[in-house]
Short mmCIF file of C-alpha atoms in Angstrom, two decimals:
data_model
loop_
_atom_site.label_atom_id
_atom_site.label_comp_id
_atom_site.label_asym_id
_atom_site.label_seq_id
_atom_site.Cartn_x
_atom_site.Cartn_y
_atom_site.Cartn_z
CA MET A 238 104.97 -88.20 -26.64
CA ILE A 239 101.19 -88.56 -26.22
CA LYS A 240 101.63 -89.47 -22.54
CA LEU A 241 103.75 -86.35 -22.00
CA ILE A 242 101.14 -84.17 -23.72
CA ASN A 243 98.37 -85.70 -21.62
CA PHE A 244 100.42 -85.24 -18.42
CA ILE A 245 101.10 -81.55 -19.12
CA ALA A 246 97.52 -80.93 -20.26
CA GLY A 247 96.24 -82.74 -17.17
CA ILE A 248 98.33 -80.52 -14.87
CA LEU A 249 97.11 -77.33 -16.58
CA ALA A 250 93.47 -78.40 -16.67
CA GLY A 251 93.63 -79.72 -13.11
CA VAL A 252 95.05 -76.45 -11.77
CA ALA A 253 92.35 -74.35 -13.46
CA PRO A 254 89.58 -75.09 -10.88
CA PHE A 255 91.94 -74.13 -8.03
CA VAL A 256 92.83 -70.84 -9.76
CA LEU A 257 89.13 -70.01 -10.18
CA ALA A 258 88.44 -71.02 -6.58
CA SER A 259 91.26 -68.73 -5.40
CA ILE A 260 89.76 -65.78 -7.26
CA PHE A 261 86.31 -66.42 -5.81
CA GLY A 262 87.88 -67.02 -2.39
CA ILE A 263 89.51 -63.60 -2.44
CA LEU A 264 86.18 -62.00 -3.37
CA ILE A 265 84.38 -63.91 -0.62
CA PHE A 266 86.94 -63.05 2.05
CA ASN A 267 86.86 -59.43 0.93
CA GLU A 268 83.13 -59.37 1.71
CA LEU A 269 83.33 -61.66 4.77
CA PRO A 270 86.69 -61.07 6.50
CA ASN A 271 85.76 -63.31 9.42
CA PHE A 272 85.54 -66.94 10.51
CA ILE A 273 82.60 -67.66 8.14
CA GLY A 274 84.56 -66.28 5.19
CA ILE A 275 87.55 -68.46 6.08
CA ILE A 276 85.38 -71.59 6.30
CA LEU A 277 83.77 -70.83 2.92
CA CYS A 278 87.19 -70.32 1.34
CA ILE A 279 88.46 -73.62 2.76
CA ILE A 280 85.41 -75.50 1.46
CA LEU A 281 85.78 -73.86 -1.94
CA GLY A 282 89.49 -74.77 -2.04
CA LEU A 283 88.88 -78.42 -1.10
CA LEU A 284 86.19 -78.75 -3.78
CA ALA A 285 88.53 -77.21 -6.36
CA ILE A 286 91.32 -79.64 -5.43
CA ARG A 287 88.93 -82.59 -5.71
CA ILE A 288 87.64 -81.47 -9.11
CA GLY A 289 91.19 -80.82 -10.32
CA ILE A 290 92.31 -84.33 -9.36
CA LEU A 291 89.31 -85.88 -11.15
CA ILE A 292 90.04 -83.84 -14.29
CA PHE A 293 93.72 -84.84 -14.20
CA LYS A 294 92.87 -88.56 -13.84
CA ARG A 295 90.26 -88.37 -16.61
CA ILE A 296 92.76 -86.84 -19.03
CA GLN A 297 95.38 -89.48 -18.20
CA ARG A 298 92.87 -92.25 -18.92
CA ASN A 299 91.16 -90.88 -22.03
CA GLY A 300 93.56 -88.26 -23.39
CA ILE A 301 93.20 -84.50 -23.71
CA PHE A 302 91.57 -84.64 -27.16
CA ASP A 303 88.86 -87.03 -26.01
CA PHE A 304 88.31 -84.95 -22.86
CA MET A 305 87.97 -81.72 -24.87
CA SER A 306 85.61 -83.35 -27.37
CA VAL A 307 83.25 -84.19 -24.48
CA VAL A 308 83.49 -80.68 -23.06
CA VAL A 309 82.77 -78.80 -26.29
CA ALA A 310 80.65 -81.38 -28.15
CA SER A 311 77.06 -80.64 -29.04
CA PRO A 312 75.07 -83.84 -29.65
CA ASP A 313 72.36 -81.89 -31.50
CA LEU A 314 74.89 -80.49 -33.98
CA ASP A 315 76.94 -83.67 -34.13
CA ASN A 316 73.95 -85.79 -35.18
CA LEU A 317 72.42 -83.60 -37.87
CA GLU A 318 70.62 -85.34 -40.72
CA PRO A 319 73.22 -86.30 -43.37
CA THR A 320 72.90 -84.58 -46.75
CA MET A 321 72.49 -86.48 -50.01
CA GLU A 322 76.12 -85.77 -50.95
CA SER A 323 77.51 -86.86 -47.60
CA GLN A 324 79.40 -90.14 -47.16
CA THR A 325 77.52 -90.56 -43.88
CA LYS A 326 74.25 -92.43 -44.25
CA LYS A 327 71.39 -92.69 -41.78
CA ARG A 328 70.10 -96.24 -41.27
CA THR A 329 67.62 -98.10 -39.16
CA PRO A 330 69.05 -101.04 -37.17
CA LYS A 331 67.24 -103.42 -39.54
CA GLU A 332 68.71 -101.74 -42.63
CA LEU A 333 72.24 -101.93 -41.22
CA ALA A 334 71.87 -105.66 -40.48
CA GLU A 335 70.51 -106.36 -43.97
CA LEU A 336 73.33 -104.42 -45.61
CA ASN A 337 75.91 -106.31 -43.55
CA GLN A 338 74.48 -109.68 -44.52
CA LYS A 339 74.78 -108.67 -48.20
CA GLY A 340 78.31 -107.37 -47.62
CA GLU A 341 77.24 -103.81 -48.48
CA ASN A 342 77.76 -102.06 -45.15
CA LEU A 343 80.15 -99.10 -45.40
CA PHE A 344 81.93 -99.43 -42.07
CA LYS A 345 84.12 -102.48 -41.45
CA GLY A 346 85.62 -101.97 -37.99
CA GLY A 347 87.63 -99.77 -35.64
CA LEU A 348 88.04 -98.56 -32.06
CA LEU A 349 85.00 -98.78 -29.83
CA LYS A 350 83.34 -96.53 -27.24
CA ILE A 351 80.12 -97.29 -25.36
CA PHE A 352 78.38 -94.24 -23.87
CA GLY A 353 81.79 -92.52 -24.08
CA ASP A 354 83.68 -95.34 -22.35
CA TRP A 355 86.62 -96.84 -24.27
CA HIS A 356 86.74 -100.61 -24.71
CA GLY A 357 90.25 -101.96 -24.29
CA GLU A 358 93.38 -100.39 -22.84
CA PRO A 359 95.18 -99.66 -25.06
CA GLN A 360 92.24 -99.40 -27.40
CA VAL A 361 91.70 -102.51 -29.52
CA PHE A 362 90.83 -102.50 -33.24
CA LEU A 363 87.76 -104.68 -33.79
CA LYS A 364 86.70 -105.96 -37.22
CA ILE A 365 82.96 -106.41 -37.76
CA SER A 366 82.21 -110.00 -38.79
CA ARG A 367 78.38 -110.04 -38.55
CA ILE A 368 75.42 -107.81 -37.64
CA ASP A 369 71.97 -109.22 -36.79
CA PHE A 370 68.75 -107.50 -35.75
CA ASP A 371 65.74 -109.15 -34.10
CA GLU A 372 62.65 -106.98 -34.73
CA LEU A 373 60.49 -108.80 -32.16
CA LYS A 374 63.02 -108.34 -29.35
CA ASN A 375 64.26 -104.99 -30.75
CA ARG A 376 67.81 -106.23 -30.23
CA MET A 377 70.92 -105.81 -32.36
CA VAL A 378 73.88 -108.18 -32.12
CA ILE A 379 77.26 -107.16 -33.56
CA GLU A 380 80.01 -109.76 -33.68
CA PHE A 381 83.64 -108.72 -34.00
CA SER A 382 87.02 -110.29 -34.57
CA PRO A 383 88.92 -110.86 -32.31
CA LYS A 384 86.12 -112.65 -30.46
CA THR A 385 83.91 -109.85 -29.10
CA THR A 386 80.12 -109.48 -29.14
CA LEU A 387 77.85 -106.48 -28.58
CA LEU A 388 74.22 -106.99 -27.53
CA ILE A 389 72.27 -103.75 -27.97
CA GLU A 390 68.76 -103.47 -26.56
CA GLU A 391 66.38 -100.99 -28.24
CA PRO A 392 68.97 -99.40 -30.54
CA GLY A 393 68.13 -95.97 -31.91
CA PRO A 394 68.98 -94.43 -35.31
CA VAL A 395 72.28 -95.42 -36.89
CA LEU A 396 74.80 -93.20 -38.67
CA GLU A 397 77.29 -95.01 -40.90
CA SER A 398 80.21 -93.94 -43.07
CA PRO A 399 83.41 -95.64 -44.25
CA SER A 400 85.21 -94.21 -41.20
CA MET A 401 82.66 -94.55 -38.40
CA LEU A 402 79.54 -96.29 -37.09
CA LYS A 403 77.37 -94.54 -34.55
CA ILE A 404 74.21 -95.66 -32.74
CA LEU A 405 72.68 -92.58 -31.17
CA SER A 406 70.74 -94.23 -28.34
CA ALA A 407 70.05 -97.57 -26.68
CA LYS A 408 68.37 -98.85 -23.52
CA ARG A 409 71.11 -101.33 -22.66
CA ILE A 410 74.42 -102.50 -24.14
CA LYS A 411 76.38 -105.55 -23.10
CA ILE A 412 79.84 -106.28 -24.45
CA GLU A 413 81.23 -109.79 -24.14
CA PHE A 414 84.89 -110.52 -24.82
CA GLN A 415 87.79 -112.75 -23.88
CA HIS A 416 90.93 -111.83 -21.97
CA LYS A 417 93.95 -113.81 -20.85
CA THR A 418 94.90 -113.26 -17.20
CA GLU A 419 98.10 -114.09 -15.35
CA ASN A 420 96.36 -116.82 -13.36
CA SER A 421 94.95 -118.66 -16.39
CA PRO A 422 96.74 -120.08 -19.45
CA ALA A 423 93.48 -119.86 -21.42
CA LYS A 424 91.37 -116.83 -22.22
CA VAL A 425 88.45 -116.17 -19.87
CA ASN A 426 85.03 -114.75 -20.78
CA TYR A 427 84.31 -111.27 -19.44
CA PHE A 428 81.55 -108.71 -19.87
CA LYS A 429 80.61 -105.08 -19.28
CA VAL A 430 77.01 -103.87 -19.10
CA TYR A 431 75.77 -100.31 -19.63
CA ALA A 432 72.08 -99.68 -18.83
CA VAL A 433 70.15 -96.42 -19.02
CA SER A 434 68.17 -95.81 -15.83
CA LYS A 435 66.59 -92.54 -14.66
CA ASN A 436 68.77 -90.35 -16.86
CA ARG A 437 72.07 -91.99 -15.88
CA ILE A 438 74.17 -94.99 -16.86
CA ILE A 439 74.26 -98.00 -14.55
CA THR A 440 77.29 -100.23 -15.18
CA GLU A 441 78.25 -103.77 -14.24
CA THR A 442 81.29 -105.92 -15.02
CA ASN A 443 83.01 -109.14 -13.96
CA ILE A 444 86.51 -107.87 -14.80
CA ASP A 445 88.81 -109.02 -12.01
CA TRP A 446 92.32 -108.66 -13.40
CA THR A 447 92.47 -104.91 -12.80
CA LYS A 448 90.62 -102.13 -11.00
CA GLN A 449 88.03 -101.17 -13.60
CA LYS A 450 87.02 -97.55 -14.09
CA ILE A 451 84.07 -97.12 -16.46
CA ASP A 452 83.74 -93.57 -17.79
CA ALA A 453 80.20 -93.77 -19.19
CA ALA A 454 77.96 -90.71 -19.44
CA ILE A 455 74.31 -90.30 -20.40
CA GLY A 456 75.12 -87.43 -22.81
CA GLN A 457 77.30 -89.62 -25.02
CA ASP A 458 76.25 -91.64 -28.07
CA ALA A 459 75.27 -95.18 -27.10
CA LEU A 460 77.85 -96.65 -29.47
CA PHE A 461 80.65 -95.03 -31.44
CA ILE A 462 83.15 -97.04 -33.50
CA PHE A 463 85.70 -95.29 -35.68
CA ASN A 464 88.97 -95.82 -37.50
#
């Protein structure tokens, strides 16, 4: 049912740029009813088709609800300071690690996104087994079960509740995990790296069992885990 909803939503959202381009094309040709007007309309149409295809593919990968949340989300409003009565608590990376080592952290595990990019397809539930923070290196390490590790360089403020864990910013995140491929009877170690550079996300991976598309964006929270 979800796939059908995403397919229909992808068609509707993908057609929207072409509809807008058609309207603008009519206005342009009305003002320039000549060869230049025709060329501009063709360019506008090709751009609209390209954008529509990208939107359709994005919705099929991430789902319409995730796509819409990116479109309408406001990071400033989303990351307001929690109130005293709120279940969401603001932590420093060091505080979160200390709470985890005492077994007092609120959030225990869930589905994971790094800079807006889903980990796992279908998404995999990960249970937090340990959180460490090295003040000298300014590095957080989160270990999960099944065997998955996050290395977070220069983590920013943390928001935690029983239903989610969010790290608002980071300089670099590396996720290490194991995956069984068709060519190997044993699980193989893989990684994905997300690094902030000049206001964009640079990614790297050694995944070789499938064509990997990483949908990371600079406007997203560095880490978001929820259940």
